[in-house]
Short mmCIF file of C-alpha atoms and ligand atoms in Angstrom, two decimals:
data_model
loop_
_atom_site.label_atom_id
_atom_site.label_comp_id
_atom_site.label_asym_id
_atom_site.label_seq_id
_atom_site.Cartn_x
_atom_site.Cartn_y
_atom_site.Cartn_z
CA MET A 184 259.53 217.48 193.70
CA THR A 185 257.75 220.55 194.98
CA ASN A 186 257.75 221.57 198.63
CA THR A 187 254.07 220.64 198.85
CA GLU A 188 254.72 217.13 197.54
CA ILE A 189 257.60 216.65 199.94
CA ALA A 190 255.50 217.91 202.85
CA GLN A 191 252.67 215.56 201.95
CA THR A 192 255.01 212.59 201.89
CA LEU A 193 256.44 213.54 205.27
CA ASP A 194 252.92 213.92 206.67
CA ALA A 195 251.87 210.56 205.30
CA TYR A 196 255.00 209.01 206.77
CA ALA A 197 254.25 210.62 210.16
CA GLY A 198 250.71 209.28 210.03
CA LEU A 199 251.92 205.77 209.30
CA LEU A 200 254.57 205.92 212.00
CA ASP A 201 251.79 206.92 214.38
CA LEU A 202 249.70 203.93 213.33
CA ALA A 203 252.66 201.61 213.64
CA GLY A 204 253.09 202.75 217.23
CA ALA A 205 256.28 204.79 216.81
CA GLY A 206 257.09 207.17 219.66
CA HIS A 207 255.20 210.42 220.04
CA TYR A 208 258.33 212.52 219.54
CA THR A 209 259.35 210.77 216.35
CA VAL A 210 255.90 211.29 214.88
CA ARG A 211 255.89 214.91 215.96
CA ALA A 212 259.33 215.51 214.46
CA TYR A 213 258.07 214.41 211.03
CA ARG A 214 254.87 216.45 211.33
CA ARG A 215 256.92 219.52 212.25
CA ALA A 216 259.31 218.87 209.38
CA ALA A 217 256.32 218.69 207.02
CA GLU A 218 255.05 222.03 208.29
CA LEU A 219 258.48 223.56 207.98
CA VAL A 220 258.86 222.34 204.39
CA ARG A 221 255.42 223.73 203.54
CA GLU A 222 256.32 227.14 204.94
CA THR A 223 259.77 227.43 203.45
CA ARG A 224 259.87 229.59 200.33
CA ALA A 225 263.13 228.23 198.91
CA PRO A 226 262.88 224.94 196.98
CA ILE A 227 263.58 222.19 199.52
CA ALA A 228 264.82 219.75 196.87
CA GLU A 229 267.63 222.14 195.98
CA LEU A 230 268.59 222.67 199.62
CA VAL A 231 268.75 218.89 200.06
CA ARG A 232 270.91 218.46 196.98
CA ALA A 233 273.22 221.24 198.13
CA GLY A 234 273.58 219.53 201.51
CA ARG A 235 272.17 222.58 203.25
CA ILE A 236 268.88 221.21 204.58
CA ARG A 237 270.15 220.89 208.15
CA GLU A 238 270.37 224.66 208.25
CA LEU A 239 266.60 224.66 208.72
CA ARG A 240 265.79 224.39 212.39
CA GLY A 241 264.18 221.07 213.30
CA ILE A 242 265.72 218.98 210.50
CA GLY A 243 267.95 216.36 212.11
CA PRO A 244 270.09 213.67 210.49
CA GLY A 245 267.24 211.09 210.37
CA ILE A 246 264.93 213.40 208.50
CA GLU A 247 267.76 214.60 206.28
CA ARG A 248 268.51 211.02 205.21
CA ARG A 249 264.90 210.43 204.24
CA LEU A 250 264.70 213.73 202.39
CA GLN A 251 267.79 212.75 200.41
CA GLU A 252 266.15 209.48 199.40
CA LEU A 253 262.93 211.23 198.54
CA VAL A 254 264.60 213.88 196.39
CA ALA A 255 266.87 211.36 194.64
CA THR A 256 264.28 208.63 193.94
CA GLY A 257 260.89 210.32 194.37
CA ARG A 258 260.02 207.56 196.84
CA LEU A 259 260.44 206.57 200.44
CA ALA A 260 261.01 202.82 200.75
CA GLU A 261 260.15 202.77 204.46
CA LEU A 262 256.85 204.48 203.78
CA GLU A 263 255.89 201.85 201.24
CA GLU A 264 256.86 199.10 203.66
CA LEU A 265 254.78 200.66 206.41
CA GLU A 266 251.82 200.96 204.08
CA ARG A 267 251.95 197.22 203.50
CA ASP A 268 252.31 196.40 207.19
CA VAL A 269 249.82 198.65 208.88
CA GLU A 270 247.11 198.87 206.20
CA PRO A 271 246.27 202.53 206.77
CA GLN A 272 242.96 202.02 204.96
CA LEU A 273 241.80 199.64 207.65
CA VAL A 274 243.06 201.78 210.50
CA ALA A 275 241.28 204.83 209.09
CA LEU A 276 238.08 202.85 208.66
CA GLY A 277 238.45 201.60 212.22
CA ARG A 278 238.74 205.15 213.48
CA LEU A 279 235.70 206.14 211.45
CA VAL A 280 233.53 203.41 212.96
CA GLY A 281 235.03 203.58 216.44
CA LEU A 282 237.31 200.54 216.50
CA GLY A 283 240.93 200.73 217.64
CA PRO A 284 243.68 199.98 215.08
CA GLN A 285 244.57 196.51 216.37
CA ARG A 286 240.98 195.36 216.58
CA MET A 287 240.17 196.65 213.11
CA VAL A 288 243.25 195.08 211.52
CA ALA A 289 242.42 191.76 213.26
CA LEU A 290 238.84 191.96 211.97
CA GLY A 291 240.12 192.68 208.49
CA LYS A 292 242.40 189.65 208.54
CA GLU A 293 239.74 187.35 209.88
CA LEU A 294 237.06 188.30 207.36
CA GLY A 295 239.28 189.28 204.43
CA ILE A 296 238.23 192.92 204.58
CA HIS A 297 240.40 195.57 202.91
CA THR A 298 238.08 198.39 201.91
CA ALA A 299 234.97 200.20 203.10
CA ASP A 300 232.93 198.32 200.48
CA ASP A 301 234.20 194.99 201.89
CA LEU A 302 233.26 196.09 205.37
CA ARG A 303 229.81 197.24 204.32
CA ALA A 304 229.19 194.00 202.42
CA ALA A 305 230.22 191.94 205.44
CA ALA A 306 227.91 194.00 207.65
CA GLN A 307 224.98 193.60 205.25
CA ALA A 308 225.51 189.86 205.03
CA GLY A 309 225.53 189.63 208.83
CA ARG A 310 229.08 188.26 208.76
CA LEU A 311 230.61 190.69 211.25
CA ARG A 312 229.43 188.63 214.19
CA GLU A 313 231.35 185.65 212.90
CA ALA A 314 234.52 187.46 213.86
CA ARG A 315 236.02 186.99 217.27
CA GLY A 316 234.99 189.63 219.79
CA ILE A 317 232.35 191.31 217.63
CA GLY A 318 228.98 191.29 219.41
CA PRO A 319 225.69 192.90 218.42
CA HIS A 320 226.70 196.18 220.07
CA THR A 321 229.92 196.53 218.09
CA GLU A 322 228.12 195.43 214.95
CA ARG A 323 225.59 198.25 215.38
CA LYS A 324 228.42 200.68 216.02
CA ILE A 325 230.19 199.67 212.80
CA ILE A 326 227.02 199.93 210.72
CA ALA A 327 226.19 203.34 212.19
CA GLY A 328 229.76 204.50 211.62
CA LEU A 329 229.65 203.47 207.97
CA ALA A 330 226.44 205.45 207.60
CA ARG A 331 228.36 208.27 209.29
CA GLU A 332 225.92 208.48 212.14
CA ARG A 333 228.93 209.20 214.25
CA PRO A 334 228.77 209.20 217.98
CA GLN A 335 229.59 212.76 219.06
CA ARG A 336 232.00 211.62 221.74
CA ARG A 337 234.61 210.80 219.11
CA ARG A 338 237.45 213.28 219.29
CA GLY A 339 237.42 215.97 216.70
CA LEU A 340 240.37 217.78 215.17
CA LEU A 341 241.54 221.11 216.53
CA LEU A 342 240.69 223.92 214.14
CA ASN A 343 244.27 224.70 213.11
CA ARG A 344 245.01 221.08 212.21
CA ALA A 345 241.65 220.73 210.44
CA ARG A 346 242.31 223.88 208.42
CA ALA A 347 245.76 222.70 207.36
CA LEU A 348 244.37 219.31 206.36
CA ALA A 349 241.40 220.76 204.48
CA ASP A 350 243.61 223.29 202.68
CA ALA A 351 246.06 220.58 201.65
CA ILE A 352 243.32 218.36 200.20
CA ALA A 353 241.62 221.36 198.58
CA ARG A 354 244.85 222.18 196.75
CA GLU A 355 245.12 218.61 195.48
CA LEU A 356 241.54 218.65 194.19
CA ASP A 357 241.34 222.25 193.05
CA ALA A 358 238.47 222.62 195.50
CA ASP A 359 237.03 225.20 197.88
CA VAL A 360 236.94 224.42 201.58
CA ALA A 361 233.41 224.34 203.01
CA GLY A 362 231.81 222.71 206.05
CA GLU A 363 232.81 223.11 209.67
CA VAL A 364 236.24 224.46 208.76
CA ARG A 365 234.75 227.29 206.71
CA ARG A 366 232.44 228.07 209.63
CA TRP A 367 235.55 228.14 211.90
CA ARG A 368 234.10 225.69 214.42
CA ASP A 369 236.37 225.15 217.41
CA VAL A 370 236.42 221.37 216.89
CA VAL A 371 236.03 219.76 213.49
CA TYR A 372 234.51 216.31 212.99
CA GLU A 373 234.23 216.28 209.24
CA LEU A 374 235.84 218.05 206.27
CA ALA A 375 233.77 219.23 203.32
CA LEU A 376 235.02 220.39 199.92
CA VAL A 377 233.42 221.56 196.69
CA SER A 378 235.13 221.37 193.33
CA SER A 379 234.20 222.04 189.74
CA ALA A 380 237.24 220.23 188.37
CA PRO A 381 235.93 217.42 186.12
CA ASP A 382 238.32 214.85 187.60
CA ALA A 383 237.98 215.93 191.25
CA LEU A 384 236.43 212.62 192.37
CA GLU A 385 239.29 210.64 190.84
CA ARG A 386 241.78 213.00 192.44
CA LEU A 387 240.14 212.39 195.83
CA GLU A 388 240.61 208.65 195.35
CA ARG A 389 244.27 209.16 194.49
CA SER A 390 244.97 211.66 197.26
CA PRO A 391 247.73 210.51 199.62
CA THR A 392 245.87 212.19 202.50
CA VAL A 393 242.67 210.23 201.96
CA VAL A 394 243.33 206.56 202.67
CA ALA A 395 239.92 204.99 202.12
CA ILE A 396 236.78 205.84 200.15
CA VAL A 397 233.58 205.04 202.03
CA GLU A 398 230.89 206.41 199.71
CA ARG A 399 230.75 207.15 195.99
CA GLU A 400 228.03 208.73 193.90
CA ALA A 401 227.93 210.59 190.58
CA ASN A 402 228.77 214.00 192.02
CA ARG A 403 229.76 213.18 195.56
CA ALA A 404 232.24 211.01 197.42
CA VAL A 405 233.33 210.55 200.98
CA GLY A 406 236.84 209.53 201.91
CA VAL A 407 238.54 209.10 205.25
CA THR A 408 241.89 210.45 206.40
CA VAL A 409 244.24 208.36 208.45
CA GLU A 410 242.83 210.09 211.56
CA GLY A 411 239.41 208.64 210.69
CA ILE A 412 238.06 212.07 209.71
CA PRO A 413 235.51 211.91 206.87
CA VAL A 414 236.19 214.13 203.85
CA GLU A 415 233.10 214.83 201.81
CA LEU A 416 233.66 216.10 198.28
CA THR A 417 230.82 217.51 196.20
CA THR A 418 231.36 218.30 192.54
CA ALA A 419 229.34 220.95 190.78
CA ASP A 420 229.45 222.64 187.38
CA ALA A 421 230.43 226.27 187.35
CA ALA A 422 226.81 227.43 186.97
CA SER A 423 225.70 225.87 190.26
CA PHE A 424 228.95 226.12 192.20
CA GLY A 425 227.59 228.77 194.59
CA THR A 426 224.62 226.61 195.48
CA ALA A 427 226.81 223.59 196.12
CA LEU A 428 229.21 225.67 198.21
CA LEU A 429 226.43 227.03 200.41
CA ARG A 430 224.96 223.56 200.93
CA ALA A 431 228.36 222.05 201.75
CA THR A 432 229.17 224.89 204.13
CA GLY A 433 226.06 224.27 206.22
CA SER A 434 225.08 224.12 208.96
CA PRO A 435 222.27 221.77 207.95
CA ALA A 436 219.78 223.80 210.04
CA TYR A 437 220.90 227.05 208.42
CA VAL A 438 220.64 225.62 204.89
CA ALA A 439 217.28 223.98 205.54
CA ALA A 440 215.80 227.35 206.51
CA LEU A 441 216.85 228.79 203.11
CA GLU A 442 215.62 225.92 200.93
CA PRO A 443 214.64 225.65 198.15
CA LEU A 444 217.89 227.11 196.82
CA PRO A 445 218.12 228.44 193.25
CA ARG A 446 221.06 227.53 191.02
CA ALA A 447 223.82 230.13 191.21
CA ALA A 448 227.45 230.33 190.16
CA THR A 449 228.57 232.13 193.31
CA GLU A 450 227.26 232.50 196.84
CA GLU A 451 226.88 236.26 196.34
CA GLU A 452 224.61 235.62 193.37
CA LEU A 453 222.66 233.04 195.31
CA TYR A 454 221.99 235.38 198.23
CA ALA A 455 221.03 238.12 195.79
CA GLN A 456 218.49 235.78 194.19
CA LEU A 457 217.10 234.98 197.62
CA GLY A 458 216.86 238.70 198.34
CA LEU A 459 219.16 238.37 201.33
CA PRO A 460 222.50 239.96 202.21
CA TRP A 461 225.48 237.56 202.07
CA CYS A 462 226.03 235.88 205.42
CA PRO A 463 229.51 235.23 206.85
CA PRO A 464 230.03 231.47 207.31
CA GLU A 465 230.83 232.03 211.01
CA LEU A 466 227.18 232.99 211.56
CA ARG A 467 225.68 230.01 209.79
CA GLU A 468 225.31 227.73 212.83
CA GLN A 469 221.64 228.62 213.28
CA PRO A 470 218.99 229.83 210.85
CA LEU A 471 219.51 233.55 210.29
CA THR A 472 217.35 235.57 207.97
CA GLY A 473 217.88 239.13 209.20
CA VAL A 474 220.76 241.38 208.27
CA PRO A 475 223.99 239.96 209.73
CA PRO A 476 226.06 242.35 211.85
CA GLN A 477 229.30 243.91 210.58
CA LEU A 478 231.79 241.52 212.18
CA VAL A 479 235.33 242.30 213.34
CA GLU A 480 238.00 241.42 210.74
CA LEU A 481 241.58 240.28 211.13
CA ASP A 482 242.67 243.54 209.49
CA ASP A 483 240.98 245.55 212.23
CA ILE A 484 243.40 244.20 214.85
CA ARG A 485 246.05 246.76 215.79
CA GLY A 486 248.04 244.94 218.45
CA ASP A 487 248.40 241.69 220.38
CA LEU A 488 247.90 241.98 224.13
CA HIS A 489 249.05 238.55 225.28
CA CYS A 490 252.36 236.97 224.43
CA HIS A 491 255.25 235.28 226.18
CA THR A 492 259.02 235.48 225.84
CA THR A 493 262.07 233.51 226.96
CA TRP A 494 261.66 235.26 230.33
CA SER A 495 259.04 232.60 231.11
CA ASP A 496 258.08 229.75 228.77
CA GLY A 497 258.27 231.52 225.41
CA LYS A 498 260.77 230.70 222.66
CA ALA A 499 261.62 234.21 221.45
CA SER A 500 263.08 237.32 223.07
CA VAL A 501 261.20 240.55 223.73
CA GLU A 502 262.81 242.10 220.68
CA GLU A 503 262.02 239.15 218.42
CA MET A 504 258.37 239.17 219.47
CA ALA A 505 258.19 242.93 218.99
CA LEU A 506 259.72 242.80 215.52
CA ALA A 507 257.38 240.01 214.50
CA ALA A 508 254.37 241.94 215.81
CA ARG A 509 255.47 245.04 213.91
CA GLU A 510 255.95 242.89 210.81
CA ARG A 511 252.27 241.97 211.08
CA GLY A 512 251.39 245.62 210.87
CA TYR A 513 250.59 246.05 214.54
CA GLY A 514 251.33 249.22 216.48
CA TYR A 515 251.81 247.55 219.85
CA VAL A 516 252.35 244.25 221.63
CA ALA A 517 252.04 243.39 225.33
CA ILE A 518 254.60 241.09 226.90
CA CYS A 519 252.67 239.05 229.47
CA ASP A 520 254.94 236.46 231.01
CA HIS A 521 253.84 234.23 233.87
CA THR A 522 254.15 234.92 237.60
CA PRO A 523 255.72 232.49 240.16
CA ASN A 524 252.46 230.85 241.28
CA VAL A 525 252.09 229.11 237.89
CA ARG A 526 254.86 226.70 239.01
CA VAL A 527 254.96 224.33 236.02
CA VAL A 528 256.92 226.91 234.01
CA PRO A 529 259.22 229.74 235.12
CA GLY A 530 257.35 232.75 236.49
CA LEU A 531 258.58 236.31 237.03
CA ASP A 532 258.58 237.89 240.49
CA ALA A 533 258.70 241.64 241.06
CA ASP A 534 262.48 241.85 240.63
CA ALA A 535 262.54 239.89 237.41
CA LEU A 536 259.64 241.89 236.05
CA ARG A 537 261.54 245.14 236.71
CA ARG A 538 264.63 243.79 234.99
CA GLN A 539 262.43 242.80 232.07
CA GLY A 540 261.09 246.37 232.13
CA GLU A 541 264.60 247.66 231.40
CA GLU A 542 264.91 245.35 228.43
CA ILE A 543 261.51 246.47 227.17
CA ALA A 544 262.50 250.13 227.54
CA ALA A 545 265.58 249.53 225.40
CA VAL A 546 263.56 247.78 222.72
CA ASN A 547 261.04 250.61 222.76
CA GLU A 548 263.80 253.09 222.19
CA SER A 549 264.97 251.32 219.06
CA LEU A 550 261.53 250.45 217.63
CA ALA A 551 259.57 253.66 218.29
CA PRO A 552 256.87 254.57 217.38
CA PHE A 553 256.04 250.85 217.76
CA ARG A 554 255.31 250.20 221.44
CA VAL A 555 256.07 247.17 223.58
CA LEU A 556 253.83 247.21 226.64
CA ARG A 557 255.04 245.98 229.99
CA GLY A 558 252.43 243.43 230.92
CA THR A 559 251.88 240.32 232.98
CA GLU A 560 249.76 237.22 232.94
CA CYS A 561 249.29 237.40 236.67
CA ASP A 562 248.11 234.26 238.43
CA ILE A 563 245.10 234.43 240.70
CA ARG A 564 246.21 232.79 243.93
CA ALA A 565 244.05 230.31 245.82
CA ASP A 566 242.76 233.08 248.11
CA GLY A 567 241.84 235.41 245.25
CA SER A 568 244.84 237.71 245.72
CA LEU A 569 247.14 238.61 242.84
CA ASP A 570 250.53 236.97 242.47
CA LEU A 571 252.49 240.28 242.32
CA PRO A 572 252.83 243.14 244.81
CA ASP A 573 250.68 246.23 244.22
CA ASP A 574 253.60 248.57 243.57
CA VAL A 575 254.88 246.55 240.63
CA LEU A 576 251.34 246.00 239.29
CA ALA A 577 250.89 249.78 239.28
CA GLU A 578 253.99 250.22 237.09
CA LEU A 579 252.68 247.93 234.37
CA ASP A 580 250.84 249.00 231.21
CA TRP A 581 248.71 245.90 230.85
CA VAL A 582 247.73 243.51 233.64
CA GLN A 583 245.74 240.44 232.80
CA LEU A 584 244.66 237.73 235.16
CA SER A 585 244.72 233.99 234.75
CA LEU A 586 243.77 230.92 236.67
CA HIS A 587 246.15 228.06 236.04
CA ALA A 588 245.13 225.76 238.90
CA GLY A 589 242.01 224.73 240.74
CA GLN A 590 239.89 224.60 237.59
CA ARG A 591 237.76 221.88 239.18
CA GLN A 592 236.68 224.05 242.09
CA ASP A 593 232.95 224.48 242.68
CA ALA A 594 231.21 227.32 240.90
CA GLU A 595 230.70 229.50 243.93
CA SER A 596 234.25 229.46 245.34
CA LEU A 597 235.77 229.76 241.89
CA THR A 598 233.60 232.71 240.90
CA ARG A 599 234.13 234.47 244.23
CA LYS A 600 237.91 234.17 243.87
CA VAL A 601 238.00 235.39 240.25
CA VAL A 602 235.63 238.28 240.87
CA GLU A 603 237.62 239.42 243.86
CA ALA A 604 240.80 239.41 241.79
CA MET A 605 239.06 241.33 238.98
CA ARG A 606 238.25 244.13 241.42
CA HIS A 607 241.94 244.95 241.85
CA PRO A 608 242.40 248.41 240.29
CA ALA A 609 245.40 247.41 238.14
CA VAL A 610 243.55 244.64 236.32
CA ARG A 611 242.58 245.18 232.67
CA CYS A 612 241.63 241.77 231.36
CA LEU A 613 240.70 238.22 232.39
CA SER A 614 242.55 235.68 230.28
CA HIS A 615 241.15 232.28 229.11
CA PRO A 616 238.30 232.58 231.66
CA LYS A 617 236.79 229.11 231.27
CA GLY A 618 240.10 227.24 231.44
CA ARG A 619 239.12 224.51 229.01
CA ILE A 620 241.70 222.55 227.04
CA ILE A 621 239.86 221.11 224.08
CA ASN A 622 239.91 217.28 224.08
CA HIS A 623 241.61 217.26 227.52
CA ARG A 624 239.87 219.38 230.10
CA PRO A 625 236.27 220.55 230.28
CA PRO A 626 235.48 224.20 230.99
CA ASN A 627 235.53 225.22 234.65
CA ALA A 628 232.39 226.10 236.60
CA LEU A 629 232.98 229.87 236.56
CA GLN A 630 229.62 231.69 236.56
CA LEU A 631 230.02 233.84 233.51
CA GLU A 632 226.94 235.97 234.18
CA HIS A 633 228.38 237.16 237.46
CA VAL A 634 231.83 237.69 235.92
CA LEU A 635 230.24 239.80 233.16
CA GLU A 636 228.49 242.01 235.71
CA VAL A 637 231.74 242.67 237.52
CA ALA A 638 233.67 243.12 234.26
CA LEU A 639 231.19 245.79 233.22
CA GLU A 640 231.34 247.53 236.57
CA GLU A 641 235.12 247.50 236.76
CA GLY A 642 235.88 248.07 233.08
CA VAL A 643 237.72 244.75 232.77
CA ALA A 644 237.85 243.08 229.34
CA LEU A 645 237.53 239.35 228.68
CA GLU A 646 239.92 237.52 226.42
CA THR A 647 239.22 235.25 223.48
CA ASN A 648 242.41 233.23 223.62
CA GLY A 649 243.62 232.14 220.18
CA LEU A 650 245.54 229.00 221.17
CA PRO A 651 243.90 226.28 219.05
CA ASP A 652 243.28 224.03 222.05
CA ARG A 653 241.79 226.87 224.10
CA LEU A 654 239.65 229.28 222.02
CA ASP A 655 238.42 230.61 225.34
CA LEU A 656 236.03 232.49 225.67
CA ARG A 657 234.33 230.39 223.04
CA ASP A 658 231.75 231.59 220.51
CA GLU A 659 228.60 231.48 222.64
CA GLU A 660 230.38 233.02 225.59
CA VAL A 661 231.70 235.85 223.44
CA ARG A 662 228.15 236.52 222.40
CA LEU A 663 227.06 236.83 226.04
CA ALA A 664 229.91 239.26 226.71
CA VAL A 665 229.10 241.33 223.62
CA GLU A 666 225.43 241.50 224.58
CA ALA A 667 226.46 242.57 228.09
CA GLY A 668 228.61 245.37 226.63
CA VAL A 669 231.88 243.91 227.97
CA SER A 670 234.95 244.44 225.78
CA ILE A 671 236.59 241.44 224.17
CA VAL A 672 240.34 241.19 223.68
CA CYS A 673 241.47 239.02 220.77
CA SER A 674 244.84 237.59 221.80
CA THR A 675 247.12 234.81 220.71
CA ASP A 676 248.89 233.83 223.95
CA ALA A 677 251.83 233.37 221.56
CA HIS A 678 254.83 231.49 222.93
CA SER A 679 256.78 231.97 219.70
CA VAL A 680 256.93 234.29 216.73
CA ARG A 681 254.80 231.85 214.80
CA GLY A 682 252.23 231.77 217.58
CA LEU A 683 251.27 235.33 216.68
CA GLY A 684 249.57 233.81 213.64
CA ASN A 685 246.82 232.38 215.84
CA MET A 686 245.18 235.82 215.84
CA GLN A 687 243.11 234.49 212.97
CA LEU A 688 241.60 231.83 215.23
CA SER A 689 240.86 234.32 217.98
CA VAL A 690 239.19 236.75 215.58
CA ALA A 691 237.15 233.94 214.00
CA THR A 692 235.95 232.88 217.44
CA ALA A 693 234.96 236.47 218.24
CA ARG A 694 233.14 236.63 214.89
CA ARG A 695 231.23 233.46 215.77
CA GLY A 696 230.22 235.34 218.91
CA TRP A 697 228.83 238.24 216.82
CA ALA A 698 231.60 240.66 217.84
CA SER A 699 232.06 243.80 215.75
CA ALA A 700 235.30 245.79 215.66
CA ALA A 701 233.84 248.15 218.25
CA ASP A 702 233.42 245.24 220.68
CA VAL A 703 237.11 244.30 220.46
CA LEU A 704 239.47 246.46 222.51
CA ASN A 705 242.60 245.80 220.47
CA THR A 706 241.06 247.14 217.28
CA ARG A 707 241.76 250.55 218.81
CA GLY A 708 244.94 252.57 218.82
CA LEU A 709 247.28 252.41 221.77
CA ASP A 710 246.22 255.75 223.23
CA GLU A 711 242.70 254.51 223.45
CA VAL A 712 243.70 251.12 224.87
CA LEU A 713 245.81 252.73 227.58
CA GLY A 714 243.48 255.70 228.00
CA LEU A 715 240.72 253.39 229.05
CA ARG A 716 242.71 252.67 232.20
CA ARG A 717 240.37 252.70 235.13
CA ARG A 718 240.69 254.94 238.16
ZN1 ZN B 984 247.67 231.16 230.64
ZN1 ZN B 985 249.69 233.07 228.46
#
């Protein structure tokens, strides 16, 4: 068994455990194990056989036992049992049409429904209302859901999870990822793939990730993952692959403005036939016919200006973070641990920050010319003052501000407080300005226009935070900042070595906001970043 196959089985098992109501931590342990297996270069099957699998961090005895069974027999008996009990097909369909797992499984039992076709037939025959607890409202909801007229309030997937899922299915089907994922949308409601493999549709039906097929046509099918996320697959011959890819990438409004589309094997060819320059998918939300700007690229990034260490709530030491940043080809990294006001996690006061400074100096000595910057993610206190004394702030290379409380405050008080803090001469950047947590907390009421004015005046940059549940500033807000001439900082807010990988998400968000390399501060060398110090 390959690592990919093992990871898929673990993922499927995690999904089923989730449906069966297993504890959050159990489910997460299996998801993490799947990720770990996917990332490990050595063959997992051999490690299992050699009894060495526990050497990988995060593999406990329970997971080891199941891996042994999987490697020895190619199967997981518990997974098959779960599949019989929880009917993942039905649960996925339920999520697609907006019914909870228990209700959907009950409906299935009552009306003998097992597949999307059964459900559609029952709806067409008007039989849904025969079932207990299904009124006209729910009936309409189910019919609309089957037609994928989804209510927007349904939770979408975070971009990182959506990308992993889309990539995994694309590998199974020999397909290209299109749709919202290719456009790097912050929240993904639907996956789209294009394949020219002759048996791609059959492979979609057999995919362990896709648990139910809801639509089927000659060159198109829609499946649903266990999360209830639709996966639309289009097949195209090689000669029209580019056309199919552009259509599947969307957005619908963007594509409609280009129609009628000629047949082309690649997107590049297609754009050439239309007499247009190729357009990066990130800019395809709205019709765009002019010449797209030269957007910032991941390779332009020369350092990460926001990461944490074990001094506050990070998982790696200063040295480990520095080595990992250097490994990525960066020239610098800023250590920005929390300050005491953050409360929910350990924060550094002036003394601790100075002790950390000694550690940073030692690391700098051994890693030169790579530079570790002494930084802080300094809380803005309730009265708008900074959470560190001025003398220690003045010693630091990189001071960025954050609000971690009071996100529900009214626009005026919140803006006044933030703007006052931004006027402190040590401040270089405002971190995750809108404070949203995708799917959990709406953006705060901060008046961005006013913040941009002050940022411009004071030479303060605004961050595009790369944590998948933040992506803050978001695309449209980045665009406002860029138009205002305010610098953007693409940061990861990494709490681990792996977290540094979220730079891709931050850069994509900046690209969606039309940022060029010149708009992004950390595309510049360290001298320039530090030389821009105000006053
Ligand atoms: Zn923060
Ligand atoms: Zn942070």
